């Protein structure tokens, strides 16, 4: 009997680690993925891997949704994760040693970030406004280049340069690397002109930038898409194609290109409400992380916003709150799709 008990105990010791490992190798990120702890206004996420500390980071616009002035005086918030599942707030960015709190003395929106060498480079929408005297979104904006060391990804950002002619009113940059060159695209229009275009800049050293012109493909082309408004372009290379996603406030528009130049409109994803907690409204301004060959989209949702009523700045404060969500992109018959209700299983 004693021998049998010993054998049973040894057997349990052998299989328990395997059972425990089996239970912990697959995890599901929460929904929502994150809610800003101060103003409940997390928007415009940008996902990036930081090799210095082996963590994933999401930088986001921290709208001040719980006070009347929700669009200006906003900082860039940061969350991070070692396993892509459990995310923690890491505070707010400092720019030239200014900031690091839930309020800023100027306005920062929609960071686009790329890693190069020992540095991170951010292309962010910036404007001097901190009030709503020029409207709820403040006055004209520009894309500004900042950089920091990968070892100081929150508090070390220093200005490099403005990215374009001051005659442009610009916002929402996206950045990627291709064939040894860095590419920045952003939405902009000339001052006092109504038409927005998608501008393209190229550099081999992240210092000297060449104007690569304006996109003349399907992007920002209402005769193709049927929509007069788009913002928040985001470009990612995945599964042998370049994908560009934009935000028309009616789900996310999808474009495909073999060369990141000739964009063909593919349709709209993530307009239909989801069933997860606070995911029951249109997906907005997104970023994509490619991890182990899989593409994960992070987007913000304004779950209580009335898209058929008055502008968001005039809606009740409870309508203006926003959260971050994560889902997986997939290719079906060559088309980019996303089932936001699917339970994510990550190793």
Short mmCIF file of C-alpha atoms in Angstrom, two decimals:
data_model
loop_
_atom_site.label_atom_id
_atom_site.label_comp_id
_atom_site.label_asym_id
_atom_site.label_seq_id
_atom_site.Cartn_x
_atom_site.Cartn_y
_atom_site.Cartn_z
CA UNK A 1 0.00 0.00 0.00
CA UNK A 2 2.78 2.41 0.92
CA UNK A 3 4.56 1.66 -2.36
CA UNK A 4 1.33 2.38 -4.28
CA UNK A 5 0.87 5.70 -2.47
CA UNK A 6 4.45 6.65 -3.27
CA UNK A 7 3.93 5.82 -6.96
CA UNK A 8 0.71 7.88 -7.01
CA UNK A 9 2.46 10.84 -5.37
CA UNK A 10 5.33 10.69 -7.86
CA UNK A 11 2.84 10.50 -10.74
CA UNK A 12 1.00 13.61 -9.49
CA UNK A 13 4.26 15.52 -9.08
CA UNK A 14 5.15 14.65 -12.67
CA UNK A 15 1.84 15.62 -14.27
CA UNK A 16 0.92 18.70 -12.18
CA UNK A 17 3.51 21.02 -13.77
CA UNK A 18 2.32 19.92 -17.20
CA UNK A 19 -1.30 20.57 -16.28
CA UNK A 20 -0.47 23.96 -14.82
CA UNK A 21 1.58 24.86 -17.88
CA UNK A 22 -1.29 23.85 -20.11
CA UNK A 23 -3.63 26.14 -18.20
CA UNK A 24 -1.34 29.16 -18.35
CA UNK A 25 0.02 28.97 -21.90
CA UNK A 26 -3.18 30.35 -23.45
CA UNK A 27 -4.48 33.67 -22.18
CA UNK A 28 -7.15 36.15 -23.22
CA UNK A 29 -6.70 39.93 -23.01
CA UNK A 30 -9.47 41.75 -21.15
CA UNK A 31 -12.24 43.70 -22.83
CA UNK A 32 -11.92 46.59 -22.70
CA UNK A 33 -8.16 46.34 -22.94
CA UNK A 34 -7.66 49.61 -21.07
CA UNK A 35 -9.48 52.62 -19.65
CA UNK A 36 -7.55 55.77 -18.79
CA UNK A 37 -7.63 56.02 -14.96
CA UNK A 38 -8.03 59.80 -14.80
CA UNK A 39 -10.31 61.12 -17.55
CA UNK A 40 -11.76 57.95 -19.16
CA UNK A 41 -10.62 59.19 -22.57
CA UNK A 42 -8.10 56.74 -24.06
CA UNK A 43 -7.97 57.16 -27.86
CA UNK A 44 -5.73 56.89 -30.94
CA UNK A 45 -3.51 53.97 -29.82
CA UNK A 46 -0.06 53.19 -31.22
CA UNK A 47 1.41 49.74 -30.42
CA UNK A 48 5.16 49.10 -30.42
CA UNK A 49 7.63 46.56 -29.06
CA UNK A 50 10.51 47.95 -26.97
CA UNK A 51 13.55 45.71 -27.19
CA UNK A 52 15.28 47.50 -24.30
CA UNK A 53 12.97 46.15 -21.60
CA UNK A 54 11.25 43.40 -23.62
CA UNK A 55 7.82 44.94 -23.25
CA UNK A 56 4.96 45.97 -25.50
CA UNK A 57 3.90 49.61 -25.24
CA UNK A 58 0.71 51.34 -26.29
CA UNK A 59 0.89 55.12 -26.52
CA UNK A 60 -2.46 56.89 -26.73
CA UNK A 61 -4.16 60.27 -26.75
CA UNK A 62 -5.57 60.88 -23.31
CA UNK A 63 -8.69 62.93 -23.96
CA UNK A 64 -10.04 64.74 -20.95
CA UNK A 65 -13.48 63.25 -21.41
CA UNK A 66 -14.76 63.99 -17.90
CA UNK A 67 -14.41 67.78 -18.16
CA UNK A 68 -15.82 70.23 -20.75
CA UNK A 69 -12.45 70.65 -22.51
CA UNK A 70 -11.84 67.15 -23.79
CA UNK A 71 -9.77 67.73 -26.96
CA UNK A 72 -7.05 70.23 -26.03
CA UNK A 73 -4.48 70.22 -23.23
CA UNK A 74 -4.26 66.47 -23.72
CA UNK A 75 -1.16 64.36 -22.93
CA UNK A 76 0.10 61.14 -24.46
CA UNK A 77 -0.63 58.29 -22.10
CA UNK A 78 1.30 55.01 -21.94
CA UNK A 79 0.47 51.43 -21.01
CA UNK A 80 2.78 48.43 -21.22
CA UNK A 81 2.76 44.65 -21.07
CA UNK A 82 5.25 41.80 -20.98
CA UNK A 83 2.83 39.17 -22.26
CA UNK A 84 0.51 41.20 -24.56
CA UNK A 85 -2.35 40.19 -22.26
CA UNK A 86 -2.01 42.03 -18.97
CA UNK A 87 -1.56 45.79 -19.41
CA UNK A 88 -0.64 48.36 -16.79
CA UNK A 89 -0.70 52.13 -16.87
CA UNK A 90 2.81 53.62 -17.06
CA UNK A 91 1.81 57.28 -16.81
CA UNK A 92 2.13 60.09 -19.35
CA UNK A 93 4.94 61.21 -21.63
CA UNK A 94 7.22 64.15 -20.99
CA UNK A 95 8.26 66.28 -23.96
CA UNK A 96 11.39 68.38 -23.46
CA UNK A 97 11.00 67.75 -19.71
CA UNK A 98 7.46 69.16 -19.72
CA UNK A 99 4.39 67.16 -18.76
CA UNK A 100 4.17 63.70 -17.34
CA UNK A 101 0.73 64.38 -15.85
CA UNK A 102 -2.91 64.04 -16.91
CA UNK A 103 -2.97 67.65 -18.19
CA UNK A 104 -0.56 69.36 -20.60
CA UNK A 105 0.34 73.02 -21.29
CA UNK A 106 -0.13 72.27 -25.01
CA UNK A 107 -2.02 69.64 -26.99
CA UNK A 108 -0.71 66.25 -28.15
CA UNK A 109 -2.71 63.82 -30.27
CA UNK A 110 -2.30 60.55 -32.12
CA UNK A 111 1.34 59.41 -31.75
CA UNK A 112 3.02 57.41 -34.52
CA UNK A 113 6.16 55.64 -33.29
CA UNK A 114 8.97 53.61 -34.82
CA UNK A 115 12.04 51.99 -33.26
CA UNK A 116 15.47 52.50 -34.82
CA UNK A 117 18.76 51.51 -33.23
CA UNK A 118 18.67 52.50 -29.58
CA UNK A 119 16.00 55.14 -30.12
CA UNK A 120 12.28 55.54 -30.46
CA UNK A 121 10.97 58.19 -32.86
CA UNK A 122 7.52 59.72 -32.46
CA UNK A 123 5.59 61.74 -35.04
CA UNK A 124 2.80 63.38 -33.09
CA UNK A 125 0.06 65.89 -33.81
CA UNK A 126 0.78 69.04 -31.80
CA UNK A 127 -0.88 72.38 -31.29
CA UNK A 128 -0.28 75.17 -28.77
CA UNK A 129 -3.93 75.42 -27.72
CA UNK A 130 -5.10 74.42 -24.27
CA UNK A 131 -8.53 76.07 -24.44
CA UNK A 132 -11.55 75.83 -26.72
CA UNK A 133 -11.59 79.48 -27.76
CA UNK A 134 -10.94 78.45 -31.38
CA UNK A 135 -13.47 75.63 -31.22
CA UNK A 136 -13.62 72.31 -29.35
CA UNK A 137 -10.56 70.99 -31.25
CA UNK A 138 -8.48 74.14 -30.90
CA UNK A 139 -6.65 75.82 -33.76
CA UNK A 140 -4.38 74.49 -36.55
CA UNK A 141 -2.03 71.60 -35.80
CA UNK A 142 1.26 70.27 -37.13
CA UNK A 143 3.19 67.01 -37.11
CA UNK A 144 6.25 67.22 -34.84
CA UNK A 145 9.11 64.71 -34.64
CA UNK A 146 10.38 63.74 -31.17
CA UNK A 147 12.84 61.07 -30.14
CA UNK A 148 14.00 59.31 -26.99
CA UNK A 149 16.23 56.41 -25.98
CA UNK A 150 14.53 53.04 -25.78
CA UNK A 151 15.65 52.90 -22.14
CA UNK A 152 13.57 56.01 -21.34
CA UNK A 153 10.40 55.50 -23.37
CA UNK A 154 8.14 57.76 -21.32
CA UNK A 155 10.00 60.72 -19.84
CA UNK A 156 12.82 61.30 -22.33
CA UNK A 157 11.15 62.73 -25.45
CA UNK A 158 13.00 65.66 -27.03
CA UNK A 159 12.00 67.63 -30.09
CA UNK A 160 13.82 66.97 -33.36
CA UNK A 161 11.91 69.08 -35.88
CA UNK A 162 8.61 70.16 -37.34
CA UNK A 163 7.80 67.88 -40.25
CA UNK A 164 6.27 70.18 -42.85
CA UNK A 165 5.54 73.64 -44.16
CA UNK A 166 3.72 75.81 -41.57
CA UNK A 167 1.10 76.54 -44.21
CA UNK A 168 -0.30 73.04 -43.68
CA UNK A 169 -2.88 72.17 -41.04
CA UNK A 170 -1.99 68.54 -40.33
CA UNK A 171 -2.87 65.64 -38.07
CA UNK A 172 -2.67 61.85 -37.60
CA UNK A 173 0.70 60.60 -38.83
CA UNK A 174 1.64 56.99 -39.52
CA UNK A 175 5.24 55.74 -39.87
CA UNK A 176 6.85 52.55 -41.21
CA UNK A 177 10.16 51.36 -42.69
CA UNK A 178 10.57 49.90 -46.17
CA UNK A 179 13.72 49.06 -48.18
CA UNK A 180 15.99 50.99 -45.84
CA UNK A 181 13.87 54.15 -45.87
CA UNK A 182 11.42 55.60 -43.38
CA UNK A 183 8.00 56.73 -44.55
CA UNK A 184 5.66 59.16 -42.81
CA UNK A 185 2.14 59.78 -44.10
CA UNK A 186 -0.33 62.23 -42.58
CA UNK A 187 -3.60 63.97 -43.30
CA UNK A 188 -3.30 67.70 -44.08
CA UNK A 189 -4.78 70.60 -45.95
CA UNK A 190 -3.48 74.02 -46.84
CA UNK A 191 -4.63 76.83 -44.59
CA UNK A 192 -8.03 78.28 -45.54
CA UNK A 193 -8.65 75.51 -48.08
CA UNK A 194 -11.32 72.82 -47.63
CA UNK A 195 -9.69 69.80 -49.26
CA UNK A 196 -7.64 67.33 -47.22
CA UNK A 197 -5.00 65.11 -48.81
CA UNK A 198 -2.74 62.27 -47.69
CA UNK A 199 0.83 63.62 -47.65
CA UNK A 200 3.91 61.40 -47.87
CA UNK A 201 7.47 62.09 -46.65
CA UNK A 202 10.53 59.82 -47.03
CA UNK A 203 13.92 59.73 -45.24
CA UNK A 204 16.88 57.38 -45.05
CA UNK A 205 18.21 58.79 -41.77
CA UNK A 206 15.17 60.12 -39.86
CA UNK A 207 16.67 63.60 -40.20
CA UNK A 208 16.50 64.71 -43.81
CA UNK A 209 13.03 64.32 -45.30
CA UNK A 210 11.97 64.44 -48.92
CA UNK A 211 8.48 65.29 -50.09
CA UNK A 212 7.10 62.20 -51.85
CA UNK A 213 3.90 63.93 -52.95
CA UNK A 214 0.23 63.32 -52.28
CA UNK A 215 -1.56 59.99 -52.55
CA UNK A 216 -3.53 59.86 -55.79
CA UNK A 217 -5.03 56.41 -55.31
CA UNK A 218 -8.31 55.37 -53.70
CA UNK A 219 -7.46 56.91 -50.31
CA UNK A 220 -9.40 60.10 -49.51
CA UNK A 221 -11.27 59.59 -52.78
CA UNK A 222 -15.04 59.84 -52.14
CA UNK A 223 -15.87 58.85 -55.72
CA UNK A 224 -14.43 55.40 -54.86
CA UNK A 225 -15.35 54.99 -51.19
CA UNK A 226 -18.60 56.93 -51.11
CA UNK A 227 -17.44 58.77 -47.98
CA UNK A 228 -16.36 62.43 -47.94
CA UNK A 229 -14.43 62.18 -44.67
CA UNK A 230 -11.47 60.07 -43.48
CA UNK A 231 -8.73 60.55 -40.89
CA UNK A 232 -6.20 58.55 -38.89
CA UNK A 233 -4.31 56.69 -41.66
CA UNK A 234 -2.38 53.67 -40.41
CA UNK A 235 -0.08 51.52 -42.58
CA UNK A 236 1.20 48.02 -41.77
CA UNK A 237 2.97 45.33 -43.80
CA UNK A 238 1.46 41.90 -43.17
CA UNK A 239 0.99 38.66 -45.10
CA UNK A 240 2.70 39.90 -48.24
CA UNK A 241 0.71 43.11 -48.62
CA UNK A 242 0.67 46.63 -47.28
CA UNK A 243 -2.58 47.55 -45.57
CA UNK A 244 -3.83 51.04 -44.90
CA UNK A 245 -6.70 51.63 -42.49
CA UNK A 246 -8.48 54.95 -42.02
CA UNK A 247 -11.22 56.22 -39.74
CA UNK A 248 -14.33 57.72 -41.40
CA UNK A 249 -16.23 57.52 -38.07
CA UNK A 250 -18.21 54.67 -39.68
CA UNK A 251 -16.02 51.69 -38.89
CA UNK A 252 -12.55 51.43 -40.41
CA UNK A 253 -11.86 51.68 -44.14
CA UNK A 254 -9.42 49.11 -45.53
CA UNK A 255 -7.03 49.62 -48.46
CA UNK A 256 -4.53 47.13 -49.89
CA UNK A 257 -1.33 47.74 -51.85
CA UNK A 258 1.56 45.59 -53.11
CA UNK A 259 4.00 48.51 -52.84
CA UNK A 260 2.53 50.96 -50.27
CA UNK A 261 1.80 53.42 -53.07
CA UNK A 262 -1.11 52.16 -55.19
CA UNK A 263 -3.93 51.76 -52.68
CA UNK A 264 -7.11 49.91 -53.63
CA UNK A 265 -10.23 50.29 -51.51
CA UNK A 266 -11.39 46.98 -50.05
CA UNK A 267 -14.31 47.86 -47.83
CA UNK A 268 -15.12 48.59 -44.19
CA UNK A 269 -14.54 46.57 -41.02
CA UNK A 270 -15.60 46.97 -37.40
CA UNK A 271 -18.64 49.16 -37.96
CA UNK A 272 -21.16 46.66 -36.61
CA UNK A 273 -21.35 46.77 -32.79
CA UNK A 274 -19.64 44.03 -30.83
CA UNK A 275 -20.93 42.07 -27.86
CA UNK A 276 -17.96 42.48 -25.50
CA UNK A 277 -18.01 44.90 -22.60
CA UNK A 278 -17.90 48.50 -23.95
CA UNK A 279 -17.30 47.31 -27.51
CA UNK A 280 -20.82 48.03 -28.75
CA UNK A 281 -20.03 50.97 -31.02
CA UNK A 282 -17.96 51.76 -34.10
CA UNK A 283 -14.23 51.06 -34.02
CA UNK A 284 -12.16 54.22 -34.32
CA UNK A 285 -8.53 55.29 -34.92
CA UNK A 286 -6.42 52.11 -34.81
CA UNK A 287 -2.94 50.58 -34.71
CA UNK A 288 -1.80 47.06 -35.60
CA UNK A 289 0.81 44.83 -33.95
CA UNK A 290 2.14 41.79 -35.81
CA UNK A 291 3.07 39.14 -33.25
CA UNK A 292 4.12 35.58 -34.15
CA UNK A 293 2.72 36.12 -37.63
CA UNK A 294 -0.70 37.16 -36.32
CA UNK A 295 -2.03 40.70 -36.69
CA UNK A 296 -3.76 42.29 -33.69
CA UNK A 297 -5.68 45.53 -34.10
CA UNK A 298 -6.02 47.95 -31.20
CA UNK A 299 -8.67 50.63 -31.58
CA UNK A 300 -10.69 52.98 -29.46
CA UNK A 301 -14.42 52.88 -28.95
CA UNK A 302 -16.79 55.57 -27.68
CA UNK A 303 -19.44 53.15 -26.41
CA UNK A 304 -22.07 55.73 -25.45
CA UNK A 305 -21.57 58.23 -28.29
CA UNK A 306 -24.61 59.17 -30.36
CA UNK A 307 -23.30 59.24 -33.94
CA UNK A 308 -26.62 60.46 -35.31
CA UNK A 309 -27.03 63.40 -32.95
CA UNK A 310 -25.12 66.59 -32.21
CA UNK A 311 -21.30 66.73 -32.24
CA UNK A 312 -19.48 64.83 -29.52
CA UNK A 313 -18.29 68.04 -27.81
CA UNK A 314 -21.94 68.99 -27.23
CA UNK A 315 -23.07 65.61 -25.95
CA UNK A 316 -23.28 64.77 -22.23
CA UNK A 317 -20.01 63.92 -20.54
CA UNK A 318 -21.01 60.28 -20.11
CA UNK A 319 -21.32 59.99 -23.92
CA UNK A 320 -17.75 61.17 -24.48
CA UNK A 321 -15.90 58.45 -22.60
CA UNK A 322 -13.72 56.08 -24.62
CA UNK A 323 -11.83 52.83 -24.12
CA UNK A 324 -9.21 50.75 -25.91
CA UNK A 325 -10.10 47.35 -27.34
CA UNK A 326 -8.10 44.60 -29.07
CA UNK A 327 -9.16 42.11 -31.76
CA UNK A 328 -7.45 39.92 -34.37
CA UNK A 329 -7.28 40.65 -38.09
CA UNK A 330 -7.56 37.75 -40.51
CA UNK A 331 -7.39 37.21 -44.27
CA UNK A 332 -10.39 35.54 -45.89
CA UNK A 333 -10.23 35.10 -49.67
CA UNK A 334 -7.68 37.90 -49.87
CA UNK A 335 -9.86 40.31 -47.87
CA UNK A 336 -8.98 41.75 -44.47
CA UNK A 337 -11.62 40.80 -41.91
CA UNK A 338 -12.10 41.15 -38.18
CA UNK A 339 -14.51 39.41 -35.80
CA UNK A 340 -14.41 41.63 -32.72
CA UNK A 341 -16.51 39.09 -30.76
CA UNK A 342 -14.02 36.24 -31.18
CA UNK A 343 -12.26 35.28 -27.96
CA UNK A 344 -8.56 36.04 -28.37
CA UNK A 345 -6.23 33.21 -27.39
CA UNK A 346 -2.61 34.26 -26.99
CA UNK A 347 0.43 32.19 -26.10
#
